[in-house]
Coordinates of C-alpha atoms in Angstrom, one line a residue:
M12 CA 3.9 17.7 -20.5
S13 CA 6.7 19.5 -19.7
S14 CA 10.4 19.6 -19.7
E15 CA 12.2 16.6 -18.5
A16 CA 12.6 16.9 -14.8
G17 CA 16.2 15.9 -14.2
A18 CA 17.3 19.3 -12.9
G19 CA 15.6 21.9 -10.8
N20 CA 12.2 21.6 -9.2
L21 CA 9.7 19.1 -10.3
R22 CA 6.3 20.7 -10.9
T23 CA 3.8 18.7 -9.0
A24 CA 0.0 18.6 -8.3
V25 CA -2.4 16.5 -6.3
I26 CA -5.6 15.3 -7.8
G27 CA -8.2 14.7 -5.1
V28 CA -7.7 16.7 -1.9
G29 CA -10.0 15.1 0.5
Y30 CA -8.8 13.5 3.8
L31 CA -5.7 11.8 2.4
G32 CA -5.0 14.1 -0.6
R33 CA -4.7 17.1 1.6
F34 CA -1.7 15.4 3.3
H35 CA -0.2 14.6 0.0
A36 CA -0.4 18.3 -1.0
Q37 CA 1.2 19.4 2.3
K38 CA 4.2 17.0 1.7
Y39 CA 4.7 18.2 -1.9
R40 CA 4.7 21.8 -0.6
Q41 CA 7.3 20.9 2.1
I42 CA 9.7 18.7 0.2
E43 CA 12.8 20.4 -1.3
G44 CA 12.8 20.1 -5.1
S45 CA 9.1 20.0 -5.4
Q46 CA 7.1 23.0 -6.8
L47 CA 3.5 22.4 -5.9
V48 CA 1.6 24.0 -8.8
A49 CA -2.0 23.2 -8.1
V50 CA -4.5 21.1 -6.2
V51 CA -7.5 19.6 -7.9
D52 CA -10.8 18.4 -6.6
A53 CA -14.3 18.0 -8.1
N54 CA -15.5 19.9 -5.0
A55 CA -14.5 23.5 -5.7
E56 CA -14.8 24.4 -2.0
A57 CA -12.4 21.6 -0.9
A58 CA -9.9 22.5 -3.7
Q59 CA -9.9 26.2 -2.7
R60 CA -9.6 25.4 1.0
V61 CA -6.4 23.4 0.5
A62 CA -5.1 25.8 -2.2
T63 CA -5.5 28.7 0.2
E64 CA -3.8 26.8 3.0
L65 CA -0.7 26.1 0.8
G66 CA -0.7 29.2 -1.4
V67 CA -1.2 27.4 -4.7
E68 CA -3.7 27.3 -7.6
A69 CA -7.1 25.5 -7.1
S70 CA -8.9 23.7 -9.9
T71 CA -11.8 21.4 -10.4
D72 CA -10.5 20.1 -13.8
Y73 CA -7.5 17.8 -13.6
L74 CA -7.1 17.8 -17.4
A75 CA -6.5 21.6 -17.3
I76 CA -3.3 21.2 -15.3
L77 CA -1.7 18.1 -16.7
D78 CA 0.3 20.0 -19.4
R79 CA 1.9 22.2 -16.7
V80 CA 3.2 19.6 -14.3
D81 CA 5.9 16.8 -14.2
A82 CA 4.3 14.6 -11.6
I83 CA 1.1 14.1 -9.7
S84 CA -0.4 12.2 -6.8
I85 CA -3.8 10.7 -7.4
A86 CA -6.0 10.5 -4.3
V87 CA -9.4 10.4 -5.8
P88 CA -11.9 7.5 -5.0
T89 CA -10.6 4.2 -6.3
P90 CA -13.1 3.9 -9.2
L91 CA -11.6 7.0 -10.7
H92 CA -7.9 6.0 -10.4
H93 CA -7.7 4.5 -13.9
A94 CA -9.2 7.4 -15.8
V95 CA -7.1 10.0 -14.1
A96 CA -3.9 8.0 -14.3
M97 CA -4.3 7.2 -18.0
A98 CA -4.9 10.8 -18.8
A99 CA -1.7 11.8 -17.0
L100 CA 0.5 8.9 -18.3
E101 CA -0.6 9.5 -21.9
R102 CA 0.8 13.1 -21.5
G103 CA 4.1 11.8 -20.1
V104 CA 3.3 12.8 -16.5
H105 CA 4.7 10.7 -13.7
V106 CA 2.1 9.2 -11.4
L107 CA 1.9 8.2 -7.7
V108 CA -1.5 6.6 -7.3
E109 CA -3.0 5.7 -3.9
K110 CA -3.7 2.0 -3.3
P111 CA -5.3 0.0 -4.7
I112 CA -3.8 0.8 -8.1
A113 CA -7.2 0.5 -9.7
T114 CA -10.6 -1.2 -9.4
T115 CA -9.9 -4.0 -11.8
V116 CA -6.9 -6.0 -12.9
V117 CA -7.6 -5.0 -16.6
Q118 CA -7.4 -1.3 -15.6
A119 CA -4.2 -1.9 -13.7
R120 CA -2.5 -3.7 -16.6
E121 CA -3.5 -0.8 -18.9
M122 CA -1.9 1.7 -16.5
V123 CA 1.3 -0.4 -16.2
A124 CA 1.5 -0.6 -20.0
A125 CA 1.0 3.1 -20.5
A126 CA 3.7 4.0 -18.0
A127 CA 6.2 1.6 -19.7
Q128 CA 5.3 3.0 -23.1
R129 CA 5.8 6.6 -22.1
G130 CA 8.8 6.0 -19.9
C131 CA 6.9 7.3 -16.8
V132 CA 7.3 6.4 -13.2
L133 CA 4.2 4.7 -11.9
Q134 CA 4.4 4.3 -8.1
V135 CA 1.6 2.8 -6.0
G136 CA 0.8 4.1 -2.5
H137 CA 1.4 1.0 -0.4
L138 CA 2.5 3.1 2.5
E139 CA 3.5 0.2 4.9
R140 CA 6.6 -0.4 2.7
F141 CA 8.0 2.8 4.3
N142 CA 7.1 1.8 7.8
P143 CA 10.4 1.9 9.7
A144 CA 9.6 -1.4 11.6
I145 CA 9.0 -3.1 8.3
V146 CA 12.2 -1.7 6.7
A147 CA 14.2 -2.9 9.7
A148 CA 12.6 -6.4 9.6
V149 CA 13.6 -7.0 6.0
S150 CA 17.3 -7.3 6.8
K151 CA 16.5 -10.0 9.4
L152 CA 14.4 -12.2 7.1
Q153 CA 15.6 -15.4 5.6
T154 CA 13.0 -17.9 4.4
P155 CA 9.6 -17.2 5.9
R156 CA 7.7 -20.4 6.8
F157 CA 4.5 -19.0 8.2
V158 CA 3.1 -15.5 8.2
E159 CA 0.2 -14.2 10.2
S160 CA -1.2 -10.6 9.9
H161 CA -4.1 -8.7 11.5
R162 CA -5.3 -5.4 10.3
L163 CA -8.3 -4.3 12.4
A164 CA -10.2 -1.0 12.5
P165 CA -13.5 0.4 13.8
F166 CA -16.1 1.1 11.2
K167 CA -15.9 4.4 9.3
Q168 CA -17.9 5.4 6.3
R169 CA -14.8 6.6 4.5
G170 CA -13.4 3.8 2.3
T171 CA -16.6 1.8 2.0
D172 CA -16.7 2.5 -1.7
V173 CA -14.6 -0.7 -1.9
S174 CA -14.5 -3.9 0.1
V175 CA -12.2 -4.3 3.1
V176 CA -10.0 -6.4 0.9
L177 CA -9.2 -3.4 -1.3
D178 CA -9.5 -0.9 1.6
L179 CA -7.3 -2.6 4.3
M180 CA -6.2 -6.1 3.5
I181 CA -4.4 -5.1 0.3
H182 CA -1.7 -3.4 2.5
D183 CA -0.8 -6.8 4.0
I184 CA -1.2 -8.7 0.7
D185 CA 1.4 -6.4 -0.8
L186 CA 3.8 -6.8 2.2
I187 CA 3.4 -10.6 2.4
Q188 CA 4.0 -11.2 -1.3
E189 CA 7.0 -8.9 -1.2
L190 CA 8.5 -10.6 2.0
V191 CA 7.8 -14.2 0.9
G192 CA 9.0 -13.6 -2.7
Q193 CA 7.4 -16.7 -4.1
P194 CA 4.4 -17.3 -6.5
I195 CA 1.0 -18.1 -4.9
E196 CA -0.2 -21.7 -5.3
S197 CA -3.6 -21.5 -3.8
I198 CA -5.9 -19.4 -1.7
D199 CA -8.8 -20.1 0.8
A200 CA -11.0 -17.1 1.9
V201 CA -14.1 -16.4 3.9
G202 CA -15.7 -13.1 4.7
A203 CA -18.9 -11.2 5.4
Q204 CA -20.8 -8.0 4.9
V205 CA -21.7 -6.4 8.3
F206 CA -22.3 -2.6 8.2
S207 CA -21.8 -1.6 4.6
G208 CA -22.9 -2.9 1.2
E209 CA -19.3 -4.3 0.6
I210 CA -17.4 -7.0 2.4
D211 CA -16.4 -5.7 5.8
I212 CA -14.4 -8.6 7.3
V213 CA -12.2 -11.2 5.6
N214 CA -9.8 -14.0 6.4
A215 CA -7.6 -15.5 3.7
R216 CA -5.1 -18.3 3.8
I217 CA -2.5 -18.0 1.1
R218 CA -0.2 -20.9 0.2
F219 CA 3.1 -20.1 -1.7
R220 CA 5.4 -22.2 -3.7
G221 CA 8.2 -23.4 -1.4
G222 CA 5.8 -24.2 1.4
C223 CA 5.2 -20.8 3.1
V224 CA 1.6 -20.3 4.3
A225 CA 0.2 -16.8 5.2
N226 CA -2.9 -16.3 7.2
T227 CA -4.2 -12.8 6.9
T228 CA -7.3 -11.1 8.5
A229 CA -8.7 -7.7 7.8
S230 CA -11.7 -6.1 9.5
R231 CA -13.2 -2.6 9.5
V232 CA -15.9 -3.6 12.1
S233 CA -13.6 -4.2 15.1
L234 CA -13.7 -2.4 18.5
K235 CA -9.9 -1.8 18.4
Q236 CA -7.3 -0.7 15.9
E237 CA -4.4 -3.1 15.2
R238 CA -1.8 -3.5 12.5
K239 CA 0.5 -6.4 13.2
I240 CA 2.3 -9.0 11.2
R241 CA 4.2 -12.1 12.6
I242 CA 6.7 -14.0 10.6
F243 CA 8.1 -17.4 11.6
Q244 CA 11.3 -18.8 10.0
D245 CA 13.7 -21.5 10.8
D246 CA 15.9 -19.4 13.1
A247 CA 13.6 -16.8 14.5
Y248 CA 10.1 -15.4 15.1
L249 CA 9.6 -11.8 14.1
S250 CA 6.7 -9.7 15.5
I251 CA 6.1 -6.4 13.8
D252 CA 3.7 -3.8 15.3
M253 CA 3.2 -1.4 12.4
Q254 CA 1.0 0.9 14.4
Q255 CA 3.4 1.4 17.3
K256 CA 6.5 0.9 15.1
I257 CA 8.0 -1.9 17.2
L258 CA 10.0 -4.9 15.9
T259 CA 10.5 -7.9 18.2
V260 CA 12.8 -10.7 17.2
I261 CA 12.8 -13.9 19.2
R262 CA 15.6 -16.5 18.7
K263 CA 16.7 -19.6 20.5
K264 CA 19.9 -19.1 22.4
D265 CA 22.8 -21.1 20.9
A266 CA 24.0 -22.1 24.3
A267 CA 20.8 -23.7 25.5
P268 CA 21.3 -27.4 26.6
V269 CA 19.5 -29.9 24.4
E270 CA 17.8 -31.6 27.3
S271 CA 16.6 -28.3 28.9
P272 CA 13.6 -26.2 27.8
A273 CA 14.5 -23.9 25.0
Q274 CA 16.0 -20.6 26.2
V275 CA 15.2 -17.6 24.0
A276 CA 16.9 -14.3 23.3
I277 CA 14.5 -11.4 22.8
E278 CA 15.5 -8.3 20.9
E279 CA 13.0 -5.4 20.8
E280 CA 13.5 -2.1 19.0
S281 CA 11.1 0.8 18.9
Y282 CA 11.3 3.3 16.0
D283 CA 10.3 6.9 15.7
Q284 CA 6.9 7.4 14.2
G285 CA 8.6 9.2 11.3
D286 CA 6.6 10.4 8.3
A287 CA 6.0 7.5 6.0
L288 CA 3.9 9.6 3.5
R289 CA 6.7 12.1 3.2
D290 CA 9.2 9.3 2.7
E291 CA 6.9 7.7 0.1
I292 CA 6.6 11.0 -1.9
A293 CA 10.3 11.7 -1.6
A294 CA 11.1 8.3 -3.0
F295 CA 8.7 8.9 -5.9
L296 CA 10.4 12.2 -6.8
K297 CA 13.8 10.5 -6.4
A298 CA 12.8 7.8 -8.8
I299 CA 11.8 10.4 -11.4
R300 CA 15.0 12.3 -11.1
E301 CA 17.2 9.2 -11.2
K302 CA 15.1 7.5 -13.9
S303 CA 15.0 4.4 -11.6
A304 CA 12.3 2.0 -10.5
P305 CA 10.2 3.2 -7.6
V306 CA 10.1 1.3 -4.3
V307 CA 6.6 0.1 -5.1
T308 CA 6.2 -0.3 -8.8
G309 CA 3.1 -0.4 -10.9
E310 CA 3.8 -4.1 -11.3
D311 CA 3.8 -4.5 -7.5
G312 CA 0.4 -2.8 -7.3
L313 CA -0.9 -5.0 -10.1
R314 CA 0.3 -8.1 -8.3
A315 CA -1.4 -7.1 -5.0
L316 CA -4.6 -6.3 -6.9
E317 CA -4.6 -9.7 -8.7
T318 CA -4.4 -11.4 -5.3
A319 CA -7.0 -9.1 -3.7
T320 CA -9.4 -9.8 -6.7
R321 CA -9.1 -13.5 -6.3
I322 CA -9.8 -13.3 -2.5
T323 CA -12.8 -11.1 -3.2
E324 CA -14.1 -13.5 -5.8
L325 CA -13.8 -16.4 -3.3
V326 CA -15.7 -14.6 -0.6
L327 CA -18.5 -13.5 -3.0
A328 CA -18.8 -17.0 -4.5
S329 CA -19.4 -18.7 -1.2
P330 CA -19.9 -17.5 2.3
S331 CA -17.9 -20.5 3.6
G332 CA -15.1 -19.9 1.1
R333 CA -13.4 -22.3 -1.2
T334 CA -10.0 -23.0 -2.7
V335 CA -8.8 -21.5 -6.0
S336 CA -5.6 -21.9 -7.9
P337 CA -3.9 -18.7 -8.9
G338 CA -5.1 -18.5 -12.5
P339 CA -5.6 -15.3 -14.4
A340 CA -7.6 -12.6 -12.6
T341 CA -10.0 -10.3 -14.5

């Protein structure tokens, strides 16, 4: 690759400029300290359209640009994540890869190992980590006892190259594991195919060491759109609307008489919609410059994929689901 990018602009590129990749390219073009060199897509027309919009080079061959950049975003279909990331990491190029990190746990482990070997930043695009309501909730968390999440969306053809577990639920898997901070002891899961050839709706119950239980549902066959997570702990109940960017904290009032019905104090805060993708990319570039760990590491992406893989295996093994201990995933 390139010169080490501690000073001056980081030379960047986006591999895959479909629906989401186009937004990545726009952010790299806008962020100070990023010099967007090229956009790449197997569809020459798509690549040229985004390149013309942003005034940069278009290419259909990602291998042709890797020696001219310091960092890339990978927004190609999930089955291609591993091949593109490995080619970049082996050349010493820093990688921000859209979630899920890869299709299989074996692929993800290879990516994490390659990044460590070459001293590259490998960040995974779990965008909800940059949601302002989630960021605000972290400071109010103590020891979660029960977590409930719902991620619902109407059916769209985009994303159906993978199951709803890898398409939608993996966002909440990553959040829940990060917020609980304990190893998983067991998982129950049920799900079904509805409109696509992959699993379209799933419910999983995850039990953690220390006693916390998380109940998470993801559906891409719903009539409404919803992204909510509720966290119960000893002193409070937190409700986070990730779509509307609203955090509600409900606590028992200290002054409530013991013999009377519990009186509660409700705090609700709304946050600006902001630009989570811009924040995510800015954090990626900052980690490169500072030679520090990114907000969402390759190991985080691997951990989320391991859990998602176990949930998928449970659903495929039995329509009614079953319990599994968290042994090695493959």
